[in-house]
Amino acid sequence: MTAPVEAKAAAAHAPAVDDVPPGRTRAEGLVLPAMLGVLAGICLVWNGILYLTALWAPFWWLALFGDFVLIVLVAERIGRVVPPKRRKLYERTLAFGFPVLALIAWQLIVDAGILNPLWFPQPTRIARALWDVTVHFDRFSETSLLGRPWLIPSKFESDGWAGVWSLFAESHVWATLGRVAAGFVIGAIPGILLGVIMGINQTVRLMLDTTLSAIYVLPKIAIFPIVMLMFADPFGEGPKIAVVALSVFFLMAINTMAGVRDIDPVFIMAGRNYGARGLSLYRHVIIPAALPVIFAGLRLALGTALIVIISVEFLRAKQGVGYMTFYYWEVLNPEKMYAGLVVVMILGVVLTYGLQWLQRKLMPWARG
Amino acid sequence: MTETNARAPATAPRIVTRNVTKLYDTVAGPMVAVDDFSLDVADGEFVCIVGPSGCGKSTYLRMLAGLDTHSSGTIHIRPGSDPKKPLNSVVFQEYAVFPWKTVIENVAFGLQMRGVGKAERLEVAQYWLERVGLRKFAGYYPHQISGGMKQRVSIIRALANDPEVLLMDEPLGALDAQTRIVLQDELLRIWEETRKTVVYITHSLDEAILLGDRVILMTAHPGRLLATFHIGIERPRTVETLNTAAFAELRGAIWDQLGREVTRAMEMQS
């Protein structure tokens, strides 16, 4: 299996070495379109052969894998002749072009009836479902995706701020965001503090390290029933926020501890020698030195927080993006279920960007 | 009689080190890092300590700075007339310039920790930046400047702090040869103007002779005082001093006097 692949790679490689110098002397504008043409041609031949032999439909995954390999091989060769000033464009094209191609492939395969559109609705239908859940109010569960922001002016006029609040309160996205934000803050701040203490103080570290590591690996969803019992209203927001906070807390404590322990001792010596004591040593030396690791931890914690809250909403919620996703699965509306998953992904991206913004604000020295 | 009394404080050593020993407890038993080390440093004196790596010279410096404890003996830095002045400031080998502070914030750090107001400490920092030609880089972060510049920042961070004693732990050790020469020259110039008491750790005998009033040689395992040399080369010195006959003569004399002993000791340890 590996031998022909190697031979093919070698064959593809050999002419490339000879071609590159004349390729560069030729008009650069011609090289890229030519290579893209070659790519399209090869893909066409590959898929055409499979199609004509009636092998495409039963072996569509193999065909797509072949396309993937062909694109990689050709993109690599294009990458070698891309002039430096177009390099960014080339990298962006790869980063964004691939998911677009994947979506197109998905669309075509379902359109052709190879995959069942009931379980794998086309991207266009998911997009339409997403638009649907955005603009419509679900009368049965009395919820909407974003809380119908276009109603804010009229609600404000009729009911004042209470009216505006009622709109926010019906929203899946705001419910999930609120739980994640509250749990994140409640969990991360004590987690970071405990992590710093464990990083500095050996006694506390020895006492807690094993215990924290043990609880850290526990799936937090498994202790959700117990967390529910700890609250006066087991079905309210308390347990949901608490379980997010717990997952964030242990991750941040362990991560921050590692970050503080990794601080170069010379920085702490310098801080002490120049008169930093107690709190000022933390403020000017230990916390800034540990910030890169703390932010790496926050990013992981954000992912964990989303996973936990979506699972909790699957289990026990009357609102939230996770609830919405599961609800549309139960009523057998896969397009809207996929729309819910898309919303989760968008939330992940938006929150990550928010965290990166905060990082740039708090760590201006790490820029560039 | 009164004359002697009046002169007594001025001639009293700034740093007194008597029979200092440092033991480390290891699994294999106690390890002697510094053994029965004694050294007095006069006010305004530039003392260089030379020795191979692992001879305990950095350990001694950290004990002087109060960043490490000693097992026995006494170490004392005599406070000056101004009690607010810090006793010592260290210039570390790896620069130890804080990456999260700008150049000027780094230089003003010691003053900030002592509660000096913002305007005043930035003014002092600005003065020192100007003296080493870094005025333009005041707002830069350390990762944006070169190694030589970082070490200049580290040196003037100590000087801006205006300590009684300046402790330098192989400050030029990590720099390339050319930058090193430039900074040696700069150090000589600044010292000529400030006349601080300096304890300077290095493993280059040439650098020690060029900079110091006195050169202390140490051996390793355990770290012991091997010999002391007074450097009579007149000041002001510059890197040109390295090419003078007086320098060559003195270096030759030191090697002669040490003879095989040092060579053997240093080879054994390296």
XYZ file of C-alpha atoms in Angstrom:
638
model
C 0.000 0.000 0.000
C 2.734 2.447 0.908
C 5.021 1.633 -2.011
C 2.853 3.020 -4.847
C 2.058 6.120 -2.793
C 5.760 6.740 -2.323
C 6.452 6.174 -5.980
C 3.692 8.594 -6.904
C 5.007 11.194 -4.475
C 8.507 10.774 -5.879
C 7.235 11.093 -9.432
C 5.316 14.197 -8.512
C 8.329 15.590 -6.752
C 10.928 15.083 -9.467
C 9.529 17.378 -12.157
C 8.729 19.995 -9.499
C 12.415 20.443 -8.740
C 13.176 21.006 -12.427
C 10.174 23.193 -13.013
C 10.616 25.647 -10.205
C 13.426 27.858 -11.547
C 11.846 28.455 -14.997
C 8.457 28.758 -13.275
C 9.764 31.711 -11.368
C 11.247 33.424 -14.380
C 7.980 33.090 -16.264
C 5.175 35.530 -15.592
C 4.025 34.648 -12.076
C 0.434 35.401 -12.980
C 0.318 32.389 -15.285
C 1.745 29.761 -12.958
C -1.026 29.708 -10.367
C -3.984 29.483 -12.804
C -2.123 26.778 -14.692
C -1.593 24.747 -11.562
C -5.201 25.214 -10.472
C -6.218 24.033 -13.936
C -4.071 20.955 -13.538
C -5.651 20.326 -10.142
C -9.172 20.612 -11.550
C -8.198 18.327 -14.438
C -6.755 15.613 -12.253
C -9.748 15.699 -9.901
C -12.101 15.511 -12.859
C -10.300 12.499 -14.298
C -10.224 10.712 -10.928
C -13.881 11.286 -10.179
C -14.887 10.738 -13.811
C -13.312 7.297 -13.929
C -15.020 6.293 -10.679
C -18.326 7.682 -11.914
C -18.222 5.971 -15.287
C -17.372 2.637 -13.694
C -20.376 3.162 -11.345
C -18.033 2.982 -8.391
C -18.495 6.595 -7.213
C -21.787 6.142 -5.350
C -20.865 3.001 -3.344
C -17.318 4.233 -2.702
C -17.984 7.974 -2.350
C -15.832 8.180 0.785
C -12.891 6.677 -1.111
C -13.431 9.146 -3.940
C -13.430 12.054 -1.520
C -10.310 10.742 0.195
C -8.620 10.598 -3.199
C -9.698 14.170 -3.905
C -8.293 15.211 -0.559
C -4.905 13.623 -1.283
C -4.817 15.190 -4.774
C -5.600 18.638 -3.378
C -2.874 18.284 -0.744
C -0.286 17.221 -3.335
C -1.096 20.064 -5.714
C -1.472 22.676 -2.951
C 1.982 21.737 -1.664
C 3.469 22.396 -5.101
C 1.558 25.643 -5.424
C 2.859 26.610 -1.986
C 6.421 26.296 -3.246
C 5.957 28.827 -6.069
C 3.716 31.312 -4.252
C 5.548 34.651 -4.072
C 6.052 35.887 -0.473
C 3.617 38.785 -0.842
C 0.811 36.397 -1.830
C 1.679 33.946 0.949
C -1.048 35.220 3.318
C -3.677 34.904 0.600
C -2.528 31.344 -0.101
C -2.734 30.389 3.575
C -6.177 31.959 3.981
C -7.409 30.176 0.876
C -6.324 26.844 2.360
C -7.812 27.612 5.776
C -11.188 28.798 4.525
C -11.347 27.024 1.181
C -11.226 23.567 2.693
C -14.329 23.879 4.907
C -16.197 25.466 1.994
C -15.244 22.521 -0.236
C -16.294 20.087 2.482
C -19.702 21.765 2.738
C -20.133 21.696 -1.041
C -19.253 17.982 -1.077
C -21.797 17.335 1.677
C -24.432 19.257 -0.258
C -23.784 17.373 -3.503
C -23.667 13.939 -1.910
C -27.019 14.413 -0.204
C -28.516 16.044 -3.323
C -27.463 12.954 -5.286
C -29.314 10.771 -2.812
C -26.199 8.946 -1.640
C -26.785 10.015 1.957
C -30.201 10.167 3.590
C -31.318 13.831 3.753
C -33.388 13.055 6.839
C -30.299 12.378 8.966
C -27.833 14.477 7.015
C -29.763 17.495 5.725
C -27.876 19.639 3.226
C -26.027 22.712 4.477
C -28.487 24.962 2.627
C -31.406 23.392 4.476
C -29.567 23.752 7.802
C -28.975 27.422 6.981
C -32.681 27.869 6.241
C -33.552 26.109 9.527
C -31.147 28.417 11.354
C -32.914 31.422 9.830
C -36.254 29.859 10.827
C -35.379 29.388 14.485
C -33.885 32.884 14.577
C -36.985 34.718 13.384
C -39.713 32.508 14.843
C -41.083 32.236 18.357
C -41.811 28.705 19.500
C -45.267 28.891 21.080
C -45.110 25.433 22.603
C -41.964 26.032 24.694
C -42.365 29.824 24.713
C -38.783 30.363 23.610
C -36.853 31.872 20.725
C -33.205 31.671 19.702
C -32.083 35.257 20.264
C -35.082 36.710 22.122
C -36.496 38.513 19.094
C -34.402 41.687 19.383
C -36.565 43.439 16.781
C -39.382 43.522 19.348
C -37.299 45.471 21.893
C -38.624 48.962 20.956
C -42.296 47.991 21.032
C -41.938 45.916 24.227
C -40.108 48.767 25.893
C -42.940 51.077 24.992
C -45.659 48.784 26.335
C -43.988 47.175 29.400
C -40.793 49.151 30.027
C -37.582 47.374 31.074
C -39.555 44.404 32.362
C -40.779 43.876 28.802
C -37.239 43.972 27.409
C -36.134 41.552 30.119
C -38.941 39.137 29.224
C -37.553 39.041 25.678
C -34.052 38.195 26.938
C -35.564 35.604 29.270
C -37.177 33.689 26.408
C -33.871 33.385 24.482
C -31.929 30.108 24.195
C -28.662 31.849 23.385
C -28.844 34.271 26.313
C -29.774 31.451 28.687
C -26.732 29.417 27.645
C -24.426 32.449 27.565
C -25.566 33.545 31.012
C -24.928 30.109 32.516
C -21.520 29.810 30.855
C -20.463 33.345 31.856
C -21.621 33.006 35.462
C -20.118 29.532 35.872
C -16.900 30.606 34.173
C -16.343 33.593 36.455
C -17.421 31.777 39.625
C -15.135 28.851 38.793
C -12.131 30.541 37.206
C -11.335 33.203 39.804
C -11.106 30.862 42.830
C -9.421 28.263 40.606
C -6.690 30.697 39.593
C -6.222 31.846 43.200
C -5.932 28.294 44.500
C -3.578 27.428 41.611
C -1.278 30.322 42.491
C -1.216 29.280 46.151
C -0.494 25.660 45.188
C 2.257 26.810 42.855
C 3.980 28.834 45.581
C 3.309 26.779 48.702
C 4.656 23.241 48.682
C 2.613 22.105 51.686
C -0.709 23.092 50.145
C 0.381 21.565 46.844
C 1.321 18.219 48.386
C -1.963 18.117 50.286
C -4.272 18.967 47.378
C -2.543 17.913 44.154
C -3.635 14.247 44.141
C -7.176 15.048 45.240
C -7.626 17.742 42.593
C -6.218 15.489 39.872
C -8.658 12.774 40.876
C -11.694 15.067 40.859
C -10.515 16.794 37.671
C -10.890 13.646 35.561
C -14.385 12.978 36.900
C -16.995 13.824 34.248
C -18.855 16.697 35.862
C -22.093 15.606 34.269
C -21.863 12.483 36.430
C -22.062 14.533 39.623
C -24.811 16.774 38.292
C -27.571 14.882 40.165
C -25.720 15.431 43.440
C -25.147 19.080 42.615
C -28.882 19.398 41.978
C -29.636 18.122 45.470
C -27.424 20.790 47.007
C -29.706 23.562 45.843
C -33.068 24.611 47.199
C -34.397 24.660 43.641
C -32.832 21.636 41.916
C -34.365 22.588 38.583
C -33.345 26.254 38.674
C -30.250 27.955 37.369
C -28.132 27.264 40.492
C -27.063 23.655 39.796
C -26.404 24.372 36.101
C -24.107 27.284 36.887
C -22.491 25.325 39.728
C -21.585 22.370 37.550
C -19.964 24.666 34.965
C -18.096 26.465 37.759
C -16.855 23.154 39.172
C -15.402 21.966 35.866
C -13.710 25.322 35.268
C -12.412 25.496 38.842
C -10.448 22.235 38.809
C -8.987 22.826 35.373
C -7.863 26.346 36.266
C -6.396 25.297 39.610
C -4.288 22.542 38.045
C -3.248 24.642 35.068
C -2.357 27.751 37.060
C -0.344 25.674 39.506
C 1.739 24.321 36.622
C 2.190 27.857 35.275
C 3.346 29.274 38.596
C 5.751 26.399 39.178
C 7.294 27.018 35.763
C 8.195 30.639 36.523
C 11.926 31.170 36.095
C 13.218 31.541 39.688
C 15.474 34.390 38.575
C 12.374 36.618 38.129
C 11.269 35.938 41.686
C 14.816 36.570 42.958
C 14.959 39.833 41.023
C 11.551 40.862 42.353
C 12.591 40.172 45.946
C 15.982 41.820 45.539
C 14.353 45.011 44.264
C 12.011 45.134 47.220
C 8.831 43.350 46.082
C 7.252 41.660 49.113
C 3.981 39.848 49.676
C 1.207 41.270 47.535
C 3.486 43.425 45.384
C 5.538 40.341 44.520
C 2.324 38.661 43.318
C 1.154 41.741 41.438
C 4.399 42.641 39.716
C 6.100 39.274 39.263
C 4.197 36.060 39.928
C 0.829 36.850 38.295
C 2.242 38.461 35.111
C 4.785 35.642 34.776
C 2.014 33.046 35.005
C -0.479 34.895 32.776
C 0.415 33.108 29.503
C -0.301 29.711 31.065
C -3.402 31.066 32.816
C -4.805 32.217 29.484
C -3.991 28.904 27.834
C -5.957 27.327 30.690
C -8.875 29.727 30.293
C -9.150 28.752 26.658
C -9.346 25.061 27.556
C -11.786 25.883 30.342
C -14.036 27.739 27.910
C -14.320 24.626 25.750
C -15.037 22.489 28.809
C -17.645 24.971 30.059
C -19.518 24.818 26.748
C -19.400 21.031 26.633
C -20.705 20.788 30.191
C -23.504 23.318 29.787
C -24.728 21.762 26.531
C -24.786 18.318 28.150
C -26.608 19.674 31.193
C -29.145 21.374 28.943
C -29.645 18.080 27.118
C -30.482 16.482 30.461
C -32.327 19.053 32.505
C -33.418 22.372 31.090
C -36.392 24.067 29.562
C -34.261 26.540 27.763
C -30.805 26.930 26.256
C -29.049 26.000 23.036
C -28.440 22.449 24.281
C -32.114 22.076 25.168
C -33.129 23.429 21.770
C -30.829 20.981 19.964
C -32.159 18.031 21.891
C -35.772 19.218 21.586
C -35.624 19.330 17.799
C -34.050 15.892 17.782
C -36.929 14.556 19.871
C -39.546 16.076 17.575
C -37.598 14.668 14.625
C -36.602 17.939 13.021
C -32.942 17.230 12.169
C -32.412 20.503 10.242
C -33.195 22.512 13.357
C -31.142 20.137 15.468
C -28.167 20.827 13.204
C -28.978 24.544 13.442
C -28.605 24.208 17.221
C -25.200 22.586 16.762
C -24.164 25.434 14.458
C -25.182 27.928 17.158
C -22.987 26.059 19.670
C -20.033 26.333 17.270
C -20.681 30.031 16.723
C -20.803 30.551 20.484
C -17.467 28.762 20.825
C -15.819 30.940 18.187
C -17.260 34.195 19.556
C -16.279 33.400 23.150
C -12.773 32.385 22.086
C -12.350 35.685 20.240
C -13.573 37.486 23.367
C -10.958 35.692 25.430
C -8.239 36.576 22.918
C -9.319 40.219 23.097
C -9.024 40.111 26.889
C -5.606 38.508 26.566
C -4.361 41.294 24.297
C -5.653 43.856 26.817
C -4.050 42.186 29.836
C -0.829 41.061 28.166
C 0.245 43.893 25.857
C 3.846 42.676 26.049
C 3.013 39.430 24.270
C 1.920 41.166 21.079
C 3.725 40.444 17.852
C 43.966 60.570 67.887
C 40.831 62.458 66.861
C 42.005 62.213 63.288
C 42.094 58.414 63.401
C 38.635 58.339 64.931
C 37.192 60.557 62.253
C 38.712 58.418 59.546
C 37.688 55.142 61.074
C 34.155 54.893 59.586
C 35.381 55.783 56.123
C 37.971 53.033 56.137
C 35.730 50.417 57.743
C 34.896 47.823 55.122
C 31.509 48.112 53.403
C 31.164 44.351 53.167
C 32.445 41.966 55.819
C 32.441 38.226 55.127
C 33.983 35.966 57.770
C 34.446 32.184 57.488
C 31.289 31.671 55.488
C 30.324 28.089 54.737
C 27.358 26.911 52.705
C 26.191 23.318 52.904
C 23.523 21.766 50.731
C 21.683 18.747 52.020
C 21.509 16.184 49.269
C 20.354 12.576 49.226
C 24.037 11.565 49.204
C 24.683 13.648 52.326
C 25.764 17.253 52.881
C 27.594 18.907 49.978
C 29.946 21.827 50.610
C 29.280 24.634 48.108
C 31.319 27.367 49.785
C 34.006 26.496 52.320
C 35.367 28.919 54.947
C 35.279 31.942 52.674
C 36.381 35.330 54.001
C 36.396 38.623 52.142
C 36.243 42.292 53.096
C 35.335 44.911 50.521
C 36.166 48.572 51.115
C 33.850 51.443 50.282
C 34.051 52.305 46.599
C 36.105 49.236 45.773
C 35.562 47.128 42.640
C 36.186 43.494 43.534
C 36.067 40.741 40.935
C 35.619 37.081 41.849
C 36.898 34.628 39.247
C 36.421 30.903 39.219
C 35.192 27.985 37.162
C 31.492 27.160 37.038
C 30.274 25.432 40.162
C 32.846 27.087 42.435
C 30.141 28.704 44.539
C 30.795 32.276 43.443
C 27.177 32.830 42.412
C 26.045 31.182 45.647
C 28.238 33.628 47.570
C 26.708 36.544 45.673
C 23.182 35.357 46.412
C 24.068 35.032 50.095
C 25.424 38.595 50.005
C 22.169 39.730 48.396
C 20.149 37.960 51.086
C 18.549 35.681 48.485
C 20.146 32.568 49.979
C 21.126 31.556 53.510
C 24.593 30.552 54.721
C 25.263 27.631 57.035
C 27.887 29.290 59.236
C 30.051 32.403 59.477
C 28.961 36.030 59.139
C 28.015 38.183 56.169
C 27.359 41.860 56.723
C 26.853 44.879 54.508
C 27.322 48.125 56.438
C 24.350 50.457 55.893
C 25.105 53.948 54.654
C 24.129 57.287 56.154
C 20.818 57.307 54.261
C 18.669 54.515 55.727
C 16.274 54.636 52.775
C 18.946 53.564 50.318
C 18.824 49.844 49.544
C 21.835 47.842 50.740
C 22.342 45.985 47.502
C 20.986 45.498 44.008
C 21.796 42.500 41.846
C 22.462 42.375 38.105
C 21.629 38.806 37.120
C 23.379 36.722 34.504
C 20.235 35.912 32.542
C 19.282 39.618 32.535
C 16.110 38.883 34.554
C 14.537 41.908 32.922
C 10.759 41.490 33.360
C 9.243 40.723 29.928
C 5.873 42.135 31.052
C 7.212 45.589 31.839
C 8.439 48.178 29.378
C 12.086 49.181 29.393
C 11.432 52.285 31.482
C 9.120 50.423 33.897
C 11.888 47.875 34.411
C 14.449 50.566 35.168
C 12.076 52.292 37.592
C 11.061 49.007 39.283
C 13.278 49.251 42.367
C 12.175 52.831 43.004
C 8.538 51.851 42.548
C 8.893 49.063 45.113
C 10.380 51.587 47.544
C 7.359 53.835 47.107
C 8.965 56.603 45.054
C 6.291 58.630 43.224
C 5.633 57.980 39.554
C 6.931 61.285 38.170
C 10.136 61.107 40.170
C 10.951 57.475 39.419
C 10.315 57.906 35.711
C 12.600 60.935 35.719
C 15.400 58.928 37.327
C 14.818 56.056 34.907
C 14.842 58.459 31.976
C 18.176 59.881 33.159
C 19.766 56.440 33.214
C 18.250 55.418 29.878
C 19.793 58.509 28.358
C 23.189 57.682 29.846
C 23.330 54.318 28.108
C 21.724 55.520 24.884
C 18.364 53.774 25.342
C 16.111 56.841 25.544
C 14.359 55.914 22.304
C 13.530 52.454 23.632
C 11.828 53.556 26.861
C 8.397 52.299 25.738
C 9.623 49.033 24.198
C 9.063 45.620 25.707
C 12.168 43.483 26.334
C 11.333 41.018 23.548
C 11.634 43.892 21.084
C 15.259 44.754 21.965
C 18.580 42.895 21.652
C 20.432 40.935 24.333
C 22.997 43.705 24.782
C 20.231 46.253 25.282
C 18.483 43.979 27.764
C 21.635 43.700 29.832
C 22.045 47.500 29.745
C 18.484 47.744 31.072
C 19.318 45.201 33.773
C 22.458 47.174 34.774
C 20.755 50.567 34.932
C 17.794 49.018 36.787
C 20.337 48.336 39.538
C 22.010 51.750 39.243
C 18.700 53.668 39.247
C 17.966 51.911 42.537
C 21.130 53.641 43.930
C 22.225 50.801 46.254
C 25.129 50.910 48.715
C 26.607 47.880 46.960
C 26.209 46.699 43.379
C 26.314 42.906 42.997
C 26.910 41.635 39.482
C 26.588 37.931 38.659
C 28.400 37.309 35.348
C 26.402 40.141 33.780
C 28.128 39.872 30.404
C 28.363 36.087 30.349
C 25.532 35.540 27.870
C 26.620 38.173 25.347
C 28.645 37.803 22.160
C 32.266 38.970 22.114
C 31.730 42.374 20.480
C 28.751 43.383 22.617
C 30.700 42.246 25.625
C 33.598 44.604 24.845
C 31.231 47.524 24.267
C 29.517 46.875 27.588
C 32.818 46.472 29.445
C 33.774 49.916 28.202
C 30.411 51.313 29.247
C 30.686 49.705 32.681
C 34.140 51.243 33.201
C 32.833 54.672 32.230
C 29.780 54.482 34.495
C 31.804 53.129 37.410
C 34.350 55.916 36.986
C 31.491 58.407 37.416
C 29.604 56.707 40.254
C 32.394 54.905 42.171
C 29.951 52.372 43.585
C 31.141 49.483 45.721
C 30.958 46.510 43.349
C 31.273 42.763 43.717
C 31.564 41.353 40.227
C 31.418 37.648 39.391
C 32.981 36.455 36.152
C 34.838 33.460 34.784
C 37.048 35.566 32.558
C 40.361 36.485 34.171
C 40.919 39.221 31.533
C 37.576 40.841 32.358
C 38.373 40.694 36.074
C 41.785 42.361 35.638
C 40.317 44.999 33.322
C 37.483 45.985 35.664
C 38.650 45.269 39.193
C 40.724 46.916 41.881
C 41.150 43.451 43.314
C 40.780 39.988 41.803
C 39.769 37.041 43.981
C 40.357 33.559 42.622
C 38.221 30.663 43.790
C 38.450 26.898 43.336
C 35.531 24.590 43.002
C 34.219 21.575 44.971
C 34.281 22.997 47.533
C 34.345 26.701 46.704
C 37.419 28.102 48.430
C 39.457 31.255 48.228
C 42.606 30.452 46.277
C 44.438 33.774 45.879
C 43.946 37.542 45.909
C 45.603 40.037 43.548
C 45.652 43.804 43.740
C 45.341 45.368 40.312
C 47.515 48.451 40.233
C 46.694 49.511 36.655
C 45.782 53.145 36.913
C 42.324 54.478 36.169
C 40.488 55.628 34.185
C 40.673 52.389 32.221
C 39.033 51.558 28.895
C 39.016 48.402 26.792
C 42.240 49.789 25.279
C 43.813 48.870 28.612
C 43.612 45.238 27.450
C 46.317 46.004 24.876
C 48.753 47.757 27.206
C 52.034 46.309 28.381
C 51.017 46.836 32.005
C 47.955 44.629 31.497
C 49.903 41.881 29.745
C 52.590 41.986 32.412
C 50.086 41.701 35.217
C 48.188 38.890 33.585
C 51.503 37.070 33.012
C 52.478 37.611 36.613
C 49.187 36.213 37.875
C 49.478 33.107 35.759
C 53.112 32.688 36.790
C 52.334 32.998 40.430
C 49.467 30.600 40.249
C 51.478 28.218 38.170
C 50.273 24.768 37.679
C 48.044 24.885 40.702
C 45.264 26.880 39.132
C 45.520 25.173 35.801
C 45.231 21.814 37.465
C 42.434 22.884 39.740
C 40.458 24.453 36.917
C 41.010 21.529 34.555
C 39.860 19.084 37.173
C 36.637 20.940 37.625
C 35.793 21.589 34.011
